[in-house]
Short mmCIF file of C-alpha atoms in Angstrom, two decimals:
data_model
loop_
_atom_site.label_atom_id
_atom_site.label_comp_id
_atom_site.label_asym_id
_atom_site.label_seq_id
_atom_site.Cartn_x
_atom_site.Cartn_y
_atom_site.Cartn_z
CA UNK F 1 -67.59 -15.49 -6.59
CA UNK F 2 -65.84 -14.46 -9.75
CA UNK F 3 -61.94 -14.66 -9.78
CA UNK F 4 -60.18 -11.33 -10.47
CA UNK F 5 -59.20 -11.47 -14.03
CA UNK F 6 -55.65 -10.03 -13.09
CA UNK F 7 -54.64 -13.40 -11.74
CA UNK F 8 -54.51 -14.61 -15.25
CA UNK F 9 -52.53 -11.98 -16.92
CA UNK F 10 -49.06 -12.88 -15.44
CA UNK F 11 -48.90 -16.25 -17.29
CA UNK F 12 -47.71 -14.84 -20.86
CA UNK F 13 -45.55 -12.53 -19.41
CA UNK F 14 -43.84 -15.45 -17.36
CA UNK F 15 -43.70 -17.42 -20.29
CA UNK F 16 -42.13 -14.48 -22.28
CA UNK F 17 -39.63 -13.97 -19.37
CA UNK F 18 -38.61 -17.68 -19.68
CA UNK F 19 -38.16 -17.52 -23.47
CA UNK F 20 -36.26 -14.27 -23.07
CA UNK F 21 -34.05 -16.20 -20.45
CA UNK F 22 -33.47 -19.11 -22.61
CA UNK F 23 -32.40 -16.71 -25.48
CA UNK F 24 -29.93 -15.05 -23.20
CA UNK F 25 -28.58 -18.28 -21.93
CA UNK F 26 -27.93 -19.41 -25.41
CA UNK F 27 -26.58 -16.13 -26.39
CA UNK F 28 -24.11 -16.13 -23.36
CA UNK F 29 -22.92 -19.54 -24.22
CA UNK F 30 -22.32 -18.84 -27.78
CA UNK F 31 -20.81 -15.30 -26.91
CA UNK F 32 -18.27 -16.84 -24.46
CA UNK F 33 -16.36 -18.55 -27.04
CA UNK F 34 -17.86 -17.70 -30.44
CA UNK F 35 -20.70 -19.33 -32.75
CA UNK F 36 -20.11 -22.97 -33.79
CA UNK F 37 -22.77 -24.17 -36.22
CA UNK F 38 -21.18 -27.65 -36.79
CA UNK F 39 -23.51 -29.96 -35.25
CA UNK F 40 -22.03 -33.12 -34.19
CA UNK F 41 -23.90 -36.69 -34.44
CA UNK F 42 -22.88 -38.73 -31.61
CA UNK F 43 -21.06 -42.34 -32.05
CA UNK F 44 -23.42 -44.52 -30.39
CA UNK F 45 -24.04 -48.43 -30.37
CA UNK F 46 -21.63 -51.25 -30.69
CA UNK F 47 -17.98 -50.92 -31.77
CA UNK F 48 -17.18 -51.14 -35.63
CA UNK F 49 -16.77 -54.86 -37.11
CA UNK F 50 -19.77 -55.83 -34.45
CA UNK F 51 -21.36 -57.79 -37.50
CA UNK F 52 -18.36 -59.92 -38.12
CA UNK F 53 -17.73 -60.65 -34.69
CA UNK F 54 -21.32 -62.00 -34.07
CA UNK F 55 -21.34 -64.17 -37.31
CA UNK F 56 -18.00 -65.69 -36.18
CA UNK F 57 -18.51 -69.36 -35.35
CA UNK F 58 -14.81 -70.27 -35.63
CA UNK F 59 -14.59 -71.28 -31.95
CA UNK F 60 -17.73 -73.23 -31.83
CA UNK F 61 -19.26 -70.60 -29.31
CA UNK F 62 -21.62 -67.82 -29.68
CA UNK F 63 -19.81 -64.78 -29.02
CA UNK F 64 -21.32 -62.16 -26.71
CA UNK F 65 -23.38 -59.34 -28.65
CA UNK F 66 -21.71 -56.08 -27.77
CA UNK F 67 -25.14 -54.36 -28.58
CA UNK F 68 -26.81 -56.41 -25.73
CA UNK F 69 -24.43 -58.29 -23.30
CA UNK F 70 -23.46 -56.47 -20.21
CA UNK F 71 -19.99 -55.92 -19.24
CA UNK F 72 -20.32 -58.45 -16.58
CA UNK F 73 -21.58 -61.16 -19.18
CA UNK F 74 -18.43 -60.20 -21.48
CA UNK F 75 -16.17 -60.69 -18.61
CA UNK F 76 -17.66 -64.13 -17.61
CA UNK F 77 -17.58 -65.15 -21.22
CA UNK F 78 -13.61 -64.51 -21.24
CA UNK F 79 -13.18 -65.97 -17.89
CA UNK F 80 -14.10 -69.29 -19.38
CA UNK F 81 -11.96 -68.94 -22.41
CA UNK F 82 -8.19 -70.01 -22.60
CA UNK F 83 -5.77 -67.33 -23.28
CA UNK F 84 -4.85 -68.57 -26.93
CA UNK F 85 -8.44 -68.30 -27.90
CA UNK F 86 -8.79 -64.98 -26.51
CA UNK F 87 -5.71 -63.79 -28.60
CA UNK F 88 -7.02 -65.27 -31.54
CA UNK F 89 -10.41 -63.39 -31.17
CA UNK F 90 -8.34 -60.08 -30.72
CA UNK F 91 -6.49 -60.68 -33.87
CA UNK F 92 -9.46 -61.49 -35.84
CA UNK F 93 -11.71 -58.69 -34.55
CA UNK F 94 -9.34 -56.09 -32.84
CA UNK F 95 -11.72 -52.95 -33.25
CA UNK F 96 -14.42 -55.07 -31.42
CA UNK F 97 -12.31 -56.75 -28.71
CA UNK F 98 -10.50 -53.24 -28.15
CA UNK F 99 -13.54 -51.50 -27.46
CA UNK F 100 -15.49 -54.21 -25.47
CA UNK F 101 -16.24 -53.19 -21.88
CA UNK F 102 -15.83 -56.37 -19.66
CA UNK F 103 -13.02 -57.83 -21.76
CA UNK F 104 -9.65 -58.53 -19.98
CA UNK F 105 -7.57 -55.07 -19.94
CA UNK F 106 -4.46 -56.62 -21.37
CA UNK F 107 -6.22 -58.20 -24.27
CA UNK F 108 -7.75 -54.82 -25.06
CA UNK F 109 -4.29 -53.20 -25.15
CA UNK F 110 -3.11 -55.75 -27.60
CA UNK F 111 -6.25 -55.38 -29.83
CA UNK F 112 -6.19 -51.63 -29.89
CA UNK F 113 -2.48 -51.74 -30.74
CA UNK F 114 -3.60 -54.08 -33.79
CA UNK F 115 -6.30 -51.79 -34.80
CA UNK F 116 -4.33 -48.89 -34.54
CA UNK F 117 -1.66 -50.33 -36.84
CA UNK F 118 -4.22 -51.33 -39.29
CA UNK F 119 -5.95 -48.02 -39.38
CA UNK F 120 -2.49 -46.43 -39.75
CA UNK F 121 -2.19 -48.55 -42.90
CA UNK F 122 -5.19 -47.58 -44.45
CA UNK F 123 -4.76 -43.77 -43.81
CA UNK F 124 -1.11 -44.17 -45.34
CA UNK F 125 -2.51 -45.66 -48.46
CA UNK F 126 -5.09 -42.98 -48.73
CA UNK F 127 -2.22 -40.35 -48.30
CA UNK F 128 -0.66 -41.96 -51.19
CA UNK F 129 -3.76 -42.26 -53.30
CA UNK F 130 -3.55 -39.75 -56.43
CA UNK F 131 -7.42 -40.19 -56.93
CA UNK F 132 -8.12 -38.19 -53.69
CA UNK F 133 -7.81 -34.43 -53.35
CA UNK F 134 -4.97 -32.90 -51.89
CA UNK F 135 -6.92 -31.84 -48.74
CA UNK F 136 -8.12 -35.50 -48.38
CA UNK F 137 -4.58 -36.82 -48.57
CA UNK F 138 -3.32 -34.24 -45.97
CA UNK F 139 -5.91 -35.37 -43.52
CA UNK F 140 -4.92 -38.93 -44.09
CA UNK F 141 -1.38 -38.17 -43.26
CA UNK F 142 -2.50 -36.34 -40.29
CA UNK F 143 -4.42 -39.22 -38.87
CA UNK F 144 -1.65 -41.72 -39.82
CA UNK F 145 0.67 -39.67 -37.63
CA UNK F 146 -2.00 -39.50 -34.86
CA UNK F 147 -2.16 -43.21 -34.91
CA UNK F 148 1.61 -43.56 -34.90
CA UNK F 149 1.85 -41.38 -31.94
CA UNK F 150 -0.70 -43.64 -29.98
CA UNK F 151 1.44 -46.83 -30.97
CA UNK F 152 4.73 -45.18 -29.56
CA UNK F 153 6.37 -46.63 -26.56
CA UNK F 154 4.39 -48.66 -24.08
CA UNK F 155 1.28 -46.73 -24.25
CA UNK F 156 -1.89 -48.65 -22.96
CA UNK F 157 -4.94 -47.72 -25.22
CA UNK F 158 -7.97 -49.14 -23.58
CA UNK F 159 -10.28 -47.88 -26.36
CA UNK F 160 -9.90 -46.80 -30.01
CA UNK F 161 -12.61 -46.04 -32.27
CA UNK F 162 -11.86 -44.39 -35.62
CA UNK F 163 -15.52 -43.45 -36.37
CA UNK F 164 -16.44 -39.72 -36.76
CA UNK F 165 -13.82 -37.46 -35.13
CA UNK F 166 -12.31 -40.45 -33.31
CA UNK F 167 -12.46 -41.77 -29.88
CA UNK F 168 -9.68 -43.09 -27.41
CA UNK F 169 -8.98 -43.95 -24.11
CA UNK F 170 -5.59 -44.34 -22.34
CA UNK F 171 -4.41 -45.80 -19.07
CA UNK F 172 -1.61 -44.28 -17.02
CA UNK F 173 -0.37 -46.81 -14.63
CA UNK F 174 -1.64 -50.80 -14.06
CA UNK F 175 -5.24 -51.37 -13.62
CA UNK F 176 -4.39 -54.78 -12.47
CA UNK F 177 -2.34 -53.99 -9.54
CA UNK F 178 -3.25 -50.30 -8.65
CA UNK F 179 -5.11 -49.92 -5.43
CA UNK F 180 -7.30 -47.35 -6.70
CA UNK F 181 -8.33 -45.99 -10.04
CA UNK F 182 -9.49 -42.54 -11.52
CA UNK F 183 -11.23 -41.49 -14.44
CA UNK F 184 -10.97 -38.02 -16.56
CA UNK F 185 -14.01 -37.16 -18.48
CA UNK F 186 -13.32 -34.18 -20.77
CA UNK F 187 -15.56 -31.30 -22.13
CA UNK F 188 -15.75 -29.69 -25.58
CA UNK F 189 -13.64 -29.98 -28.58
CA UNK F 190 -12.07 -33.10 -27.45
CA UNK F 191 -11.54 -36.04 -29.99
CA UNK F 192 -8.76 -38.37 -31.47
CA UNK F 193 -6.53 -35.38 -32.57
CA UNK F 194 -6.95 -33.16 -29.70
CA UNK F 195 -6.72 -35.90 -27.05
CA UNK F 196 -3.34 -34.56 -26.03
CA UNK F 197 -1.60 -31.35 -27.41
CA UNK F 198 2.14 -30.16 -26.66
CA UNK F 199 0.76 -26.66 -26.48
CA UNK F 200 -1.67 -27.27 -23.70
CA UNK F 201 -0.23 -30.05 -21.71
CA UNK F 202 -2.59 -29.94 -18.69
CA UNK F 203 -5.74 -29.06 -20.70
CA UNK F 204 -6.45 -32.28 -22.51
CA UNK F 205 -7.65 -35.53 -21.00
CA UNK F 206 -4.26 -37.20 -21.52
CA UNK F 207 -2.52 -34.16 -19.88
CA UNK F 208 -4.98 -34.06 -16.94
CA UNK F 209 -4.76 -37.88 -16.48
CA UNK F 210 -0.80 -37.79 -16.53
CA UNK F 211 -0.74 -34.73 -13.87
CA UNK F 212 -3.08 -36.62 -11.79
CA UNK F 213 -1.06 -39.87 -12.10
CA UNK F 214 2.27 -38.04 -11.15
CA UNK F 215 0.60 -36.08 -8.39
CA UNK F 216 -0.75 -39.42 -6.75
CA UNK F 217 3.19 -40.76 -6.72
CA UNK F 218 2.07 -43.02 -9.57
CA UNK F 219 -0.20 -44.99 -6.97
CA UNK F 220 -3.44 -44.56 -8.72
CA UNK F 221 -4.23 -45.72 -12.17
CA UNK F 222 -5.67 -42.84 -14.34
CA UNK F 223 -7.85 -43.41 -17.20
CA UNK F 224 -8.04 -40.47 -19.93
CA UNK F 225 -11.35 -41.17 -21.49
CA UNK F 226 -12.26 -39.30 -24.65
CA UNK F 227 -14.79 -42.00 -25.41
CA UNK F 228 -17.93 -39.96 -26.31
CA UNK F 229 -18.59 -37.35 -29.09
CA UNK F 230 -17.95 -33.89 -27.64
CA UNK F 231 -19.37 -30.51 -28.89
CA UNK F 232 -17.19 -28.61 -31.19
CA UNK F 233 -16.88 -24.92 -30.07
CA UNK F 234 -19.71 -23.26 -28.00
CA UNK F 235 -22.79 -23.36 -29.95
CA UNK F 236 -26.06 -25.25 -29.73
CA UNK F 237 -24.25 -28.71 -29.04
CA UNK F 238 -22.73 -27.15 -25.97
CA UNK F 239 -25.77 -25.53 -24.69
CA UNK F 240 -27.94 -28.79 -24.84
CA UNK F 241 -27.70 -32.21 -23.56
CA UNK F 242 -28.04 -34.41 -26.45
CA UNK F 243 -24.38 -35.37 -26.65
CA UNK F 244 -24.07 -35.50 -22.97
CA UNK F 245 -26.84 -38.05 -22.89
CA UNK F 246 -25.29 -40.19 -25.59
CA UNK F 247 -21.91 -39.87 -23.57
CA UNK F 248 -23.59 -40.73 -20.26
CA UNK F 249 -24.48 -44.19 -21.59
CA UNK F 250 -20.92 -44.71 -22.75
CA UNK F 251 -19.48 -43.74 -19.59
CA UNK F 252 -21.77 -46.00 -17.53
CA UNK F 253 -20.63 -49.02 -19.81
CA UNK F 254 -17.10 -48.07 -18.97
CA UNK F 255 -17.51 -47.83 -15.17
CA UNK F 256 -19.46 -51.06 -15.26
CA UNK F 257 -16.54 -52.69 -17.07
CA UNK F 258 -14.02 -51.42 -14.78
CA UNK F 259 -16.05 -52.86 -11.98
CA UNK F 260 -15.62 -56.42 -13.26
CA UNK F 261 -12.24 -56.40 -14.54
CA UNK F 262 -10.29 -54.23 -11.91
CA UNK F 263 -10.74 -54.23 -8.26
CA UNK F 264 -14.54 -54.04 -7.51
CA UNK F 265 -13.79 -52.79 -3.95
CA UNK F 266 -12.35 -49.81 -5.21
CA UNK F 267 -14.45 -48.09 -7.96
CA UNK F 268 -13.16 -45.25 -9.86
CA UNK F 269 -13.04 -41.73 -8.76
CA UNK F 270 -14.46 -39.81 -11.92
CA UNK F 271 -13.21 -36.09 -12.53
CA UNK F 272 -15.45 -34.48 -14.76
CA UNK F 273 -14.29 -31.28 -16.72
CA UNK F 274 -16.54 -28.64 -18.13
CA UNK F 275 -19.15 -30.16 -20.67
CA UNK F 276 -18.03 -33.61 -19.29
CA UNK F 277 -19.78 -32.56 -15.75
CA UNK F 278 -23.13 -32.92 -17.74
CA UNK F 279 -22.22 -36.27 -18.88
CA UNK F 280 -21.43 -37.41 -15.20
CA UNK F 281 -24.52 -35.82 -14.05
CA UNK F 282 -26.64 -37.50 -16.45
CA UNK F 283 -24.86 -40.78 -15.78
CA UNK F 284 -25.66 -40.71 -12.03
CA UNK F 285 -23.07 -43.40 -11.08
CA UNK F 286 -23.77 -45.50 -8.03
CA UNK F 287 -21.19 -46.73 -5.53
CA UNK F 288 -20.50 -49.91 -7.52
CA UNK F 289 -19.43 -47.74 -10.22
CA UNK F 290 -17.84 -44.49 -8.67
CA UNK F 291 -16.09 -43.69 -5.22
CA UNK F 292 -16.69 -40.22 -5.95
CA UNK F 293 -17.64 -37.47 -8.54
CA UNK F 294 -15.43 -34.33 -9.02
CA UNK F 295 -16.72 -31.47 -11.25
CA UNK F 296 -14.46 -28.78 -12.38
CA UNK F 297 -15.12 -25.68 -14.83
CA UNK F 298 -18.48 -26.93 -14.68
CA UNK F 299 -21.62 -25.22 -16.75
CA UNK F 300 -23.88 -27.29 -14.49
CA UNK F 301 -24.59 -30.96 -14.36
CA UNK F 302 -28.03 -31.47 -16.09
CA UNK F 303 -29.63 -31.83 -12.53
CA UNK F 304 -31.00 -29.58 -10.03
CA UNK F 305 -28.98 -30.45 -7.23
CA UNK F 306 -26.68 -33.04 -5.70
CA UNK F 307 -29.87 -34.51 -4.31
CA UNK F 308 -30.56 -35.57 -7.71
CA UNK F 309 -27.56 -37.83 -7.76
CA UNK F 310 -26.83 -41.05 -5.91
CA UNK F 311 -26.33 -39.93 -2.16
CA UNK F 312 -23.87 -42.88 -1.59
CA UNK F 313 -21.40 -41.35 -4.13
CA UNK F 314 -19.67 -38.17 -2.51
CA UNK F 315 -19.87 -34.93 -4.98
CA UNK F 316 -17.15 -32.66 -5.10
CA UNK F 317 -17.11 -29.22 -6.97
CA UNK F 318 -14.10 -27.21 -7.52
CA UNK F 319 -14.48 -23.20 -7.02
CA UNK F 320 -14.04 -21.56 -10.35
CA UNK F 321 -11.05 -19.42 -10.57
CA UNK F 322 -11.38 -15.86 -11.74
CA UNK F 323 -10.02 -16.30 -15.32
CA UNK F 324 -12.54 -19.09 -16.20
CA UNK F 325 -14.78 -18.04 -18.87
CA UNK F 326 -17.26 -20.67 -17.69
CA UNK F 327 -18.29 -18.17 -14.89
CA UNK F 328 -20.00 -15.98 -17.46
CA UNK F 329 -22.42 -18.72 -18.54
CA UNK F 330 -25.78 -18.39 -16.88
CA UNK F 331 -26.71 -21.49 -14.74
CA UNK F 332 -30.09 -21.95 -16.10
CA UNK F 333 -31.97 -24.69 -17.70
CA UNK F 334 -34.99 -23.41 -19.84
CA UNK F 335 -36.55 -25.09 -22.99
CA UNK F 336 -33.85 -27.34 -23.31
CA UNK F 337 -31.14 -24.74 -23.30
CA UNK F 338 -28.42 -24.65 -20.35
CA UNK F 339 -27.34 -27.22 -17.93
CA UNK F 340 -28.77 -26.03 -14.50
CA UNK F 341 -27.44 -24.81 -11.31
CA UNK F 342 -23.91 -24.05 -10.38
CA UNK F 343 -22.38 -27.00 -8.56
CA UNK F 344 -20.05 -24.71 -6.68
CA UNK F 345 -23.07 -22.77 -5.38
CA UNK F 346 -23.92 -23.33 -1.71
CA UNK F 347 -27.43 -24.51 -2.21
CA UNK F 348 -26.29 -27.21 -4.73
CA UNK F 349 -25.16 -29.64 -2.03
CA UNK F 350 -21.63 -30.40 -3.38
CA UNK F 351 -18.60 -30.46 -1.26
CA UNK F 352 -16.25 -27.60 -1.99
CA UNK F 353 -12.47 -27.86 -3.25
CA UNK F 354 -9.91 -24.85 -3.75
CA UNK F 355 -8.84 -23.52 -7.06
CA UNK F 356 -5.90 -21.56 -5.76
CA UNK F 357 -3.07 -21.20 -8.36
CA UNK F 358 -5.25 -22.41 -11.42
CA UNK F 359 -5.78 -20.32 -14.30
CA UNK F 360 -8.30 -20.29 -17.07
CA UNK F 361 -10.67 -22.99 -17.93
CA UNK F 362 -8.31 -25.83 -18.35
CA UNK F 363 -5.91 -24.98 -15.66
CA UNK F 364 -7.20 -26.96 -12.74
CA UNK F 365 -4.73 -29.86 -13.23
CA UNK F 366 -1.66 -27.81 -13.67
CA UNK F 367 1.16 -29.05 -11.25
CA UNK F 368 1.37 -26.87 -7.94
CA UNK F 369 -2.35 -25.82 -7.97
CA UNK F 370 -4.37 -26.17 -4.89
CA UNK F 371 -6.95 -28.01 -6.99
CA UNK F 372 -4.63 -30.73 -8.27
CA UNK F 373 -3.37 -31.49 -4.54
CA UNK F 374 -6.97 -31.93 -3.73
CA UNK F 375 -7.77 -34.24 -6.79
CA UNK F 376 -4.63 -36.37 -5.84
CA UNK F 377 -5.62 -36.74 -2.21
CA UNK F 378 -9.34 -37.97 -3.62
CA UNK F 379 -7.92 -40.26 -6.06
CA UNK F 380 -5.94 -41.73 -3.26
CA UNK F 381 -8.98 -42.12 -1.16
CA UNK F 382 -7.97 -39.66 1.48
#
């Protein structure tokens, strides 16, 4: 019997609705904060200076290739190397050692201090170069000052990469002795220059990490990790997963490195803010890498529900406060646009956390809020 022709008619309509919904989703994302057409190219692959590192035979040893060696293999290599030889490698190749997941944490701190000092010297020279434009000299002065602030006091810089907009990771506390660790993964508009801002003390990864560290009574070591290329503004990059996928690979290496250089019995609690929750969702850490995932101000995680993540890693989601603009972004994933379901929705499967007292998109780590109190309890393993 012939099938009624009407059964075939809804298909183009459904497709049209899908396209329309995708357009609405993009328009909403762009409209929430203004158009940003500055498409970013993610910094990927091994750290700068890798070619010289791989070619270095002064120790009579083959050095682990950062492009292929796992953090566990890197850790095993350094475990067999006397301290003096480790230090010699850090002096010769500071940008490699400082960014090498699996290398001893203290050695990375020393290597990054050297790398920051060297890069600051280069930028100061550029700032005084009459052959450069006034704008280029001004930019060089700004970067030199940024590097100086990262060298101030006893700051523990776990990673530093000057390429692109710059990447950095800082540790609050002692990774070698703290019973537990936490990692803060930021969202859009975070790079070397915006890693910490006096005008927004709890809205940057450094500020969030500092607030969490203090809220745990300084018992948990906290890593402020600006280790991937984030979107700039709210444009196509923020509405798609390209940068998040590149960031997920870098986050996975960080967590793998922590597992072999800190206390493997206490993997990190990972706090994922805004677009950073997409990074965390695509990374899908297992129980060897993370004790729990916490998402806040999330536009979605790039997955359909908590069932798409590792069930052995608890997922917590902070309820959005009323002044967080992320609530205006539709939770869809259509034609490559959007990041999927709302993690705070009852059907997603995350465990709820309160947001009482927080304000705006970046206020969840503000001291005195219910959200920060809950984060501290999770970071302490309670």
